[in-house]
Amino acid sequence: MPLRRRPRRNRTENFRERASGFVDSFVRMVSPRAAARRAAAQHALEVMTESRASSYHGASQGRNFEDWDAPDGSADALNEREYELLRARARDRERNDAHAQAIVQTMCDNVVGTGIRPQAEASAEALGVSEAVAEEWNNGCERAWKRATRFLDATGRLNVYQMQ
């Protein structure tokens, strides 16, 4: 990606900036208190100007952001060249670091898992029955699901877990 150059300021802006710097240093020599008030006022003016420019801090146009060159594009497009190296390093880390292995295993267990395994948890209070009857209801629902999983494929070749 070619480097972008900052737009050149015109001579009037350069003169104003140098003159302002000269005045600031003169006031600082003569009256430090006045220089401090002047600096505080300039800072407040900058903050007000930047806050009016945009509701996003990163979109501000102040002097603190004039050198910020933010490339435009998707994360995939911007990192395309680094993917191969990142992938190789991640695989190496997983092979050689027990902590990395544990992290990957945890992610597989929690994200991929072993498939849908429903667990009936109807409460006795919601059903309006005793705890024993509610527990028997939950066990019956789980037994019915286990029997039905073999027959849910229309072709009769796969069970529910294989279809997932």
mmCIF file with all atom_site columns, C-alpha atoms in Angstrom:
data_model
loop_
_atom_site.group_PDB
_atom_site.id
_atom_site.type_symbol
_atom_site.label_atom_id
_atom_site.label_alt_id
_atom_site.label_comp_id
_atom_site.label_asym_id
_atom_site.label_entity_id
_atom_site.label_seq_id
_atom_site.pdbx_PDB_ins_code
_atom_site.Cartn_x
_atom_site.Cartn_y
_atom_site.Cartn_z
_atom_site.occupancy
_atom_site.B_iso_or_equiv
_atom_site.pdbx_formal_charge
_atom_site.auth_seq_id
_atom_site.auth_comp_id
_atom_site.auth_asym_id
_atom_site.auth_atom_id
_atom_site.pdbx_PDB_model_num
ATOM 1   C CA . MET A 1 1   ? 0.000   0.000   0.000  1.00 0.00 ? 1   MET A CA 1
ATOM 2   C CA . PRO A 1 2   ? 1.534   3.351   -0.993 1.00 0.00 ? 2   PRO A CA 1
ATOM 3   C CA . LEU A 1 3   ? 2.294   5.813   1.765  1.00 0.00 ? 3   LEU A CA 1
ATOM 4   C CA . ARG A 1 4   ? 0.082   8.858   1.867  1.00 0.00 ? 4   ARG A CA 1
ATOM 5   C CA . ARG A 1 5   ? 1.610   12.237  2.379  1.00 0.00 ? 5   ARG A CA 1
ATOM 6   C CA . ARG A 1 6   ? 0.063   14.851  4.553  1.00 0.00 ? 6   ARG A CA 1
ATOM 7   C CA . PRO A 1 7   ? -1.387  17.728  2.581  1.00 0.00 ? 7   PRO A CA 1
ATOM 8   C CA . ARG A 1 8   ? 0.882   20.738  2.718  1.00 0.00 ? 8   ARG A CA 1
ATOM 9   C CA . ARG A 1 9   ? -0.340  23.703  4.655  1.00 0.00 ? 9   ARG A CA 1
ATOM 10  C CA . ASN A 1 10  ? -0.399  27.009  2.930  1.00 0.00 ? 10  ASN A CA 1
ATOM 11  C CA . ARG A 1 11  ? 1.986   29.809  3.915  1.00 0.00 ? 11  ARG A CA 1
ATOM 12  C CA . THR A 1 12  ? -0.643  31.746  5.847  1.00 0.00 ? 12  THR A CA 1
ATOM 13  C CA . GLU A 1 13  ? -1.287  28.813  8.190  1.00 0.00 ? 13  GLU A CA 1
ATOM 14  C CA . ASN A 1 14  ? 2.454   28.334  8.742  1.00 0.00 ? 14  ASN A CA 1
ATOM 15  C CA . PHE A 1 15  ? 2.899   32.045  9.499  1.00 0.00 ? 15  PHE A CA 1
ATOM 16  C CA . ARG A 1 16  ? -0.023  32.040  11.949 1.00 0.00 ? 16  ARG A CA 1
ATOM 17  C CA . GLU A 1 17  ? 1.357   28.989  13.726 1.00 0.00 ? 17  GLU A CA 1
ATOM 18  C CA . ARG A 1 18  ? 4.855   30.505  14.072 1.00 0.00 ? 18  ARG A CA 1
ATOM 19  C CA . ALA A 1 19  ? 3.450   33.861  15.181 1.00 0.00 ? 19  ALA A CA 1
ATOM 20  C CA . SER A 1 20  ? 1.253   32.171  17.763 1.00 0.00 ? 20  SER A CA 1
ATOM 21  C CA . GLY A 1 21  ? 4.269   30.228  19.064 1.00 0.00 ? 21  GLY A CA 1
ATOM 22  C CA . PHE A 1 22  ? 6.269   33.459  19.310 1.00 0.00 ? 22  PHE A CA 1
ATOM 23  C CA . VAL A 1 23  ? 3.468   35.202  21.219 1.00 0.00 ? 23  VAL A CA 1
ATOM 24  C CA . ASP A 1 24  ? 3.103   32.192  23.535 1.00 0.00 ? 24  ASP A CA 1
ATOM 25  C CA . SER A 1 25  ? 6.813   32.164  24.379 1.00 0.00 ? 25  SER A CA 1
ATOM 26  C CA . PHE A 1 26  ? 6.851   35.946  24.916 1.00 0.00 ? 26  PHE A CA 1
ATOM 27  C CA . VAL A 1 27  ? 3.819   35.809  27.240 1.00 0.00 ? 27  VAL A CA 1
ATOM 28  C CA . ARG A 1 28  ? 5.425   32.856  29.077 1.00 0.00 ? 28  ARG A CA 1
ATOM 29  C CA . MET A 1 29  ? 8.546   34.967  29.741 1.00 0.00 ? 29  MET A CA 1
ATOM 30  C CA . VAL A 1 30  ? 6.643   38.041  30.876 1.00 0.00 ? 30  VAL A CA 1
ATOM 31  C CA . SER A 1 31  ? 3.744   36.477  32.799 1.00 0.00 ? 31  SER A CA 1
ATOM 32  C CA . PRO A 1 32  ? 3.670   32.721  33.460 1.00 0.00 ? 32  PRO A CA 1
ATOM 33  C CA . ARG A 1 33  ? 0.186   32.990  35.003 1.00 0.00 ? 33  ARG A CA 1
ATOM 34  C CA . ALA A 1 34  ? -1.210  34.641  31.854 1.00 0.00 ? 34  ALA A CA 1
ATOM 35  C CA . ALA A 1 35  ? 0.572   32.000  29.744 1.00 0.00 ? 35  ALA A CA 1
ATOM 36  C CA . ALA A 1 36  ? -1.104  29.236  31.754 1.00 0.00 ? 36  ALA A CA 1
ATOM 37  C CA . ARG A 1 37  ? -4.535  30.851  31.286 1.00 0.00 ? 37  ARG A CA 1
ATOM 38  C CA . ARG A 1 38  ? -3.823  31.255  27.574 1.00 0.00 ? 38  ARG A CA 1
ATOM 39  C CA . ALA A 1 39  ? -2.793  27.592  27.241 1.00 0.00 ? 39  ALA A CA 1
ATOM 40  C CA . ALA A 1 40  ? -5.905  26.443  29.119 1.00 0.00 ? 40  ALA A CA 1
ATOM 41  C CA . ALA A 1 41  ? -8.116  28.556  26.867 1.00 0.00 ? 41  ALA A CA 1
ATOM 42  C CA . GLN A 1 42  ? -6.417  27.184  23.741 1.00 0.00 ? 42  GLN A CA 1
ATOM 43  C CA . HIS A 1 43  ? -6.878  23.626  25.002 1.00 0.00 ? 43  HIS A CA 1
ATOM 44  C CA . ALA A 1 44  ? -10.557 24.246  25.776 1.00 0.00 ? 44  ALA A CA 1
ATOM 45  C CA . LEU A 1 45  ? -11.031 25.709  22.291 1.00 0.00 ? 45  LEU A CA 1
ATOM 46  C CA . GLU A 1 46  ? -9.407  22.640  20.706 1.00 0.00 ? 46  GLU A CA 1
ATOM 47  C CA . VAL A 1 47  ? -11.595 20.278  22.723 1.00 0.00 ? 47  VAL A CA 1
ATOM 48  C CA . MET A 1 48  ? -14.748 22.188  21.787 1.00 0.00 ? 48  MET A CA 1
ATOM 49  C CA . THR A 1 49  ? -13.770 22.262  18.125 1.00 0.00 ? 49  THR A CA 1
ATOM 50  C CA . GLU A 1 50  ? -12.967 18.545  18.064 1.00 0.00 ? 50  GLU A CA 1
ATOM 51  C CA . SER A 1 51  ? -16.141 17.572  19.912 1.00 0.00 ? 51  SER A CA 1
ATOM 52  C CA . ARG A 1 52  ? -18.290 19.481  17.439 1.00 0.00 ? 52  ARG A CA 1
ATOM 53  C CA . ALA A 1 53  ? -16.538 17.916  14.471 1.00 0.00 ? 53  ALA A CA 1
ATOM 54  C CA . SER A 1 54  ? -17.796 14.397  15.069 1.00 0.00 ? 54  SER A CA 1
ATOM 55  C CA . SER A 1 55  ? -19.589 12.265  17.587 1.00 0.00 ? 55  SER A CA 1
ATOM 56  C CA . TYR A 1 56  ? -16.823 9.635   17.215 1.00 0.00 ? 56  TYR A CA 1
ATOM 57  C CA . HIS A 1 57  ? -13.472 10.372  18.850 1.00 0.00 ? 57  HIS A CA 1
ATOM 58  C CA . GLY A 1 58  ? -11.611 8.452   16.134 1.00 0.00 ? 58  GLY A CA 1
ATOM 59  C CA . ALA A 1 59  ? -13.186 10.698  13.466 1.00 0.00 ? 59  ALA A CA 1
ATOM 60  C CA . SER A 1 60  ? -11.898 13.910  15.041 1.00 0.00 ? 60  SER A CA 1
ATOM 61  C CA . GLN A 1 61  ? -9.923  16.240  12.797 1.00 0.00 ? 61  GLN A CA 1
ATOM 62  C CA . GLY A 1 62  ? -7.695  17.873  15.432 1.00 0.00 ? 62  GLY A CA 1
ATOM 63  C CA . ARG A 1 63  ? -3.907  18.045  15.421 1.00 0.00 ? 63  ARG A CA 1
ATOM 64  C CA . ASN A 1 64  ? -3.660  14.859  17.467 1.00 0.00 ? 64  ASN A CA 1
ATOM 65  C CA . PHE A 1 65  ? -5.125  12.916  14.559 1.00 0.00 ? 65  PHE A CA 1
ATOM 66  C CA . GLU A 1 66  ? -3.468  14.499  11.521 1.00 0.00 ? 66  GLU A CA 1
ATOM 67  C CA . ASP A 1 67  ? -0.843  11.716  11.171 1.00 0.00 ? 67  ASP A CA 1
ATOM 68  C CA . TRP A 1 68  ? -3.315  8.873   11.676 1.00 0.00 ? 68  TRP A CA 1
ATOM 69  C CA . ASP A 1 69  ? -3.543  6.877   8.467  1.00 0.00 ? 69  ASP A CA 1
ATOM 70  C CA . ALA A 1 70  ? -6.291  4.290   8.947  1.00 0.00 ? 70  ALA A CA 1
ATOM 71  C CA . PRO A 1 71  ? -6.503  1.872   6.015  1.00 0.00 ? 71  PRO A CA 1
ATOM 72  C CA . ASP A 1 72  ? -9.983  1.169   4.737  1.00 0.00 ? 72  ASP A CA 1
ATOM 73  C CA . GLY A 1 73  ? -11.148 -2.372  4.106  1.00 0.00 ? 73  GLY A CA 1
ATOM 74  C CA . SER A 1 74  ? -12.434 -5.496  5.769  1.00 0.00 ? 74  SER A CA 1
ATOM 75  C CA . ALA A 1 75  ? -10.446 -7.286  8.445  1.00 0.00 ? 75  ALA A CA 1
ATOM 76  C CA . ASP A 1 76  ? -9.949  -10.214 6.070  1.00 0.00 ? 76  ASP A CA 1
ATOM 77  C CA . ALA A 1 77  ? -8.590  -8.010  3.284  1.00 0.00 ? 77  ALA A CA 1
ATOM 78  C CA . LEU A 1 78  ? -6.226  -6.140  5.600  1.00 0.00 ? 78  LEU A CA 1
ATOM 79  C CA . ASN A 1 79  ? -4.836  -9.288  7.254  1.00 0.00 ? 79  ASN A CA 1
ATOM 80  C CA . GLU A 1 80  ? -4.780  -11.522 4.206  1.00 0.00 ? 80  GLU A CA 1
ATOM 81  C CA . ARG A 1 81  ? -0.971  -11.714 4.006  1.00 0.00 ? 81  ARG A CA 1
ATOM 82  C CA . GLU A 1 82  ? -0.573  -12.534 7.699  1.00 0.00 ? 82  GLU A CA 1
ATOM 83  C CA . TYR A 1 83  ? -3.121  -15.381 7.852  1.00 0.00 ? 83  TYR A CA 1
ATOM 84  C CA . GLU A 1 84  ? -0.654  -18.053 6.767  1.00 0.00 ? 84  GLU A CA 1
ATOM 85  C CA . LEU A 1 85  ? 1.903   -17.052 9.400  1.00 0.00 ? 85  LEU A CA 1
ATOM 86  C CA . LEU A 1 86  ? -0.736  -16.667 12.122 1.00 0.00 ? 86  LEU A CA 1
ATOM 87  C CA . ARG A 1 87  ? -2.224  -20.058 11.314 1.00 0.00 ? 87  ARG A CA 1
ATOM 88  C CA . ALA A 1 88  ? 1.199   -21.754 11.426 1.00 0.00 ? 88  ALA A CA 1
ATOM 89  C CA . ARG A 1 89  ? 2.083   -20.091 14.745 1.00 0.00 ? 89  ARG A CA 1
ATOM 90  C CA . ALA A 1 90  ? -1.280  -20.988 16.301 1.00 0.00 ? 90  ALA A CA 1
ATOM 91  C CA . ARG A 1 91  ? -0.915  -24.630 15.279 1.00 0.00 ? 91  ARG A CA 1
ATOM 92  C CA . ASP A 1 92  ? 2.643   -24.733 16.599 1.00 0.00 ? 92  ASP A CA 1
ATOM 93  C CA . ARG A 1 93  ? 1.518   -23.227 19.892 1.00 0.00 ? 93  ARG A CA 1
ATOM 94  C CA . GLU A 1 94  ? -1.261  -25.784 20.218 1.00 0.00 ? 94  GLU A CA 1
ATOM 95  C CA . ARG A 1 95  ? 1.139   -28.672 19.561 1.00 0.00 ? 95  ARG A CA 1
ATOM 96  C CA . ASN A 1 96  ? 3.792   -27.479 22.025 1.00 0.00 ? 96  ASN A CA 1
ATOM 97  C CA . ASP A 1 97  ? 1.914   -25.729 24.829 1.00 0.00 ? 97  ASP A CA 1
ATOM 98  C CA . ALA A 1 98  ? -0.353  -27.577 27.258 1.00 0.00 ? 98  ALA A CA 1
ATOM 99  C CA . HIS A 1 99  ? -2.264  -24.389 28.084 1.00 0.00 ? 99  HIS A CA 1
ATOM 100 C CA . ALA A 1 100 ? -3.029  -23.777 24.411 1.00 0.00 ? 100 ALA A CA 1
ATOM 101 C CA . GLN A 1 101 ? -4.139  -27.412 24.027 1.00 0.00 ? 101 GLN A CA 1
ATOM 102 C CA . ALA A 1 102 ? -6.503  -27.017 26.988 1.00 0.00 ? 102 ALA A CA 1
ATOM 103 C CA . ILE A 1 103 ? -7.948  -23.801 25.543 1.00 0.00 ? 103 ILE A CA 1
ATOM 104 C CA . VAL A 1 104 ? -8.605  -25.430 22.162 1.00 0.00 ? 104 VAL A CA 1
ATOM 105 C CA . GLN A 1 105 ? -10.149 -28.490 23.816 1.00 0.00 ? 105 GLN A CA 1
ATOM 106 C CA . THR A 1 106 ? -12.410 -26.310 25.968 1.00 0.00 ? 106 THR A CA 1
ATOM 107 C CA . MET A 1 107 ? -13.542 -24.354 22.924 1.00 0.00 ? 107 MET A CA 1
ATOM 108 C CA . CYS A 1 108 ? -14.297 -27.605 21.058 1.00 0.00 ? 108 CYS A CA 1
ATOM 109 C CA . ASP A 1 109 ? -16.251 -28.989 23.990 1.00 0.00 ? 109 ASP A CA 1
ATOM 110 C CA . ASN A 1 110 ? -18.265 -25.825 24.559 1.00 0.00 ? 110 ASN A CA 1
ATOM 111 C CA . VAL A 1 111 ? -18.763 -24.631 21.005 1.00 0.00 ? 111 VAL A CA 1
ATOM 112 C CA . VAL A 1 112 ? -18.854 -27.793 18.914 1.00 0.00 ? 112 VAL A CA 1
ATOM 113 C CA . GLY A 1 113 ? -19.993 -30.197 21.597 1.00 0.00 ? 113 GLY A CA 1
ATOM 114 C CA . THR A 1 114 ? -21.366 -33.661 20.915 1.00 0.00 ? 114 THR A CA 1
ATOM 115 C CA . GLY A 1 115 ? -24.730 -32.594 19.536 1.00 0.00 ? 115 GLY A CA 1
ATOM 116 C CA . ILE A 1 116 ? -28.157 -31.839 20.905 1.00 0.00 ? 116 ILE A CA 1
ATOM 117 C CA . ARG A 1 117 ? -28.789 -33.722 24.119 1.00 0.00 ? 117 ARG A CA 1
ATOM 118 C CA . PRO A 1 118 ? -32.083 -32.498 25.539 1.00 0.00 ? 118 PRO A CA 1
ATOM 119 C CA . GLN A 1 119 ? -32.603 -32.713 29.256 1.00 0.00 ? 119 GLN A CA 1
ATOM 120 C CA . ALA A 1 120 ? -36.144 -32.488 30.555 1.00 0.00 ? 120 ALA A CA 1
ATOM 121 C CA . GLU A 1 121 ? -36.469 -30.227 33.585 1.00 0.00 ? 121 GLU A CA 1
ATOM 122 C CA . ALA A 1 122 ? -40.174 -29.672 34.124 1.00 0.00 ? 122 ALA A CA 1
ATOM 123 C CA . SER A 1 123 ? -40.726 -28.342 37.626 1.00 0.00 ? 123 SER A CA 1
ATOM 124 C CA . ALA A 1 124 ? -43.239 -29.921 39.981 1.00 0.00 ? 124 ALA A CA 1
ATOM 125 C CA . GLU A 1 125 ? -44.550 -26.465 40.785 1.00 0.00 ? 125 GLU A CA 1
ATOM 126 C CA . ALA A 1 126 ? -45.242 -25.651 37.126 1.00 0.00 ? 126 ALA A CA 1
ATOM 127 C CA . LEU A 1 127 ? -46.946 -29.006 36.551 1.00 0.00 ? 127 LEU A CA 1
ATOM 128 C CA . GLY A 1 128 ? -48.866 -28.802 39.827 1.00 0.00 ? 128 GLY A CA 1
ATOM 129 C CA . VAL A 1 129 ? -47.717 -32.266 40.930 1.00 0.00 ? 129 VAL A CA 1
ATOM 130 C CA . SER A 1 130 ? -45.352 -33.773 43.502 1.00 0.00 ? 130 SER A CA 1
ATOM 131 C CA . GLU A 1 131 ? -41.556 -33.904 43.038 1.00 0.00 ? 131 GLU A CA 1
ATOM 132 C CA . ALA A 1 132 ? -41.625 -37.665 42.430 1.00 0.00 ? 132 ALA A CA 1
ATOM 133 C CA . VAL A 1 133 ? -44.252 -37.362 39.670 1.00 0.00 ? 133 VAL A CA 1
ATOM 134 C CA . ALA A 1 134 ? -42.294 -34.482 38.035 1.00 0.00 ? 134 ALA A CA 1
ATOM 135 C CA . GLU A 1 135 ? -39.072 -36.528 38.123 1.00 0.00 ? 135 GLU A CA 1
ATOM 136 C CA . GLU A 1 136 ? -40.823 -39.502 36.522 1.00 0.00 ? 136 GLU A CA 1
ATOM 137 C CA . TRP A 1 137 ? -42.240 -37.159 33.848 1.00 0.00 ? 137 TRP A CA 1
ATOM 138 C CA . ASN A 1 138 ? -38.733 -35.829 33.067 1.00 0.00 ? 138 ASN A CA 1
ATOM 139 C CA . ASN A 1 139 ? -37.281 -39.366 32.867 1.00 0.00 ? 139 ASN A CA 1
ATOM 140 C CA . GLY A 1 140 ? -40.128 -40.466 30.564 1.00 0.00 ? 140 GLY A CA 1
ATOM 141 C CA . CYS A 1 141 ? -39.519 -37.514 28.231 1.00 0.00 ? 141 CYS A CA 1
ATOM 142 C CA . GLU A 1 142 ? -35.808 -38.332 27.996 1.00 0.00 ? 142 GLU A CA 1
ATOM 143 C CA . ARG A 1 143 ? -36.555 -42.039 27.293 1.00 0.00 ? 143 ARG A CA 1
ATOM 144 C CA . ALA A 1 144 ? -39.020 -41.046 24.550 1.00 0.00 ? 144 ALA A CA 1
ATOM 145 C CA . TRP A 1 145 ? -36.418 -38.756 22.936 1.00 0.00 ? 145 TRP A CA 1
ATOM 146 C CA . LYS A 1 146 ? -33.795 -41.516 23.042 1.00 0.00 ? 146 LYS A CA 1
ATOM 147 C CA . ARG A 1 147 ? -36.151 -43.958 21.284 1.00 0.00 ? 147 ARG A CA 1
ATOM 148 C CA . ALA A 1 148 ? -37.243 -41.370 18.686 1.00 0.00 ? 148 ALA A CA 1
ATOM 149 C CA . THR A 1 149 ? -33.728 -40.343 17.628 1.00 0.00 ? 149 THR A CA 1
ATOM 150 C CA . ARG A 1 150 ? -33.326 -43.548 15.586 1.00 0.00 ? 150 ARG A CA 1
ATOM 151 C CA . PHE A 1 151 ? -36.381 -42.823 13.451 1.00 0.00 ? 151 PHE A CA 1
ATOM 152 C CA . LEU A 1 152 ? -36.140 -39.087 12.695 1.00 0.00 ? 152 LEU A CA 1
ATOM 153 C CA . ASP A 1 153 ? -34.218 -39.488 9.404  1.00 0.00 ? 153 ASP A CA 1
ATOM 154 C CA . ALA A 1 154 ? -36.653 -39.841 6.496  1.00 0.00 ? 154 ALA A CA 1
ATOM 155 C CA . THR A 1 155 ? -34.224 -42.141 4.649  1.00 0.00 ? 155 THR A CA 1
ATOM 156 C CA . GLY A 1 156 ? -33.724 -44.320 7.731  1.00 0.00 ? 156 GLY A CA 1
ATOM 157 C CA . ARG A 1 157 ? -29.931 -44.306 7.379  1.00 0.00 ? 157 ARG A CA 1
ATOM 158 C CA . LEU A 1 158 ? -28.830 -41.810 10.065 1.00 0.00 ? 158 LEU A CA 1
ATOM 159 C CA . ASN A 1 159 ? -29.781 -41.062 13.631 1.00 0.00 ? 159 ASN A CA 1
ATOM 160 C CA . VAL A 1 160 ? -30.202 -37.507 14.973 1.00 0.00 ? 160 VAL A CA 1
ATOM 161 C CA . TYR A 1 161 ? -26.613 -37.213 16.136 1.00 0.00 ? 161 TYR A CA 1
ATOM 162 C CA . GLN A 1 162 ? -25.265 -38.324 12.745 1.00 0.00 ? 162 GLN A CA 1
ATOM 163 C CA . MET A 1 163 ? -27.516 -35.794 10.979 1.00 0.00 ? 163 MET A CA 1
ATOM 164 C CA . GLN A 1 164 ? -26.133 -32.967 13.100 1.00 0.00 ? 164 GLN A CA 1
#
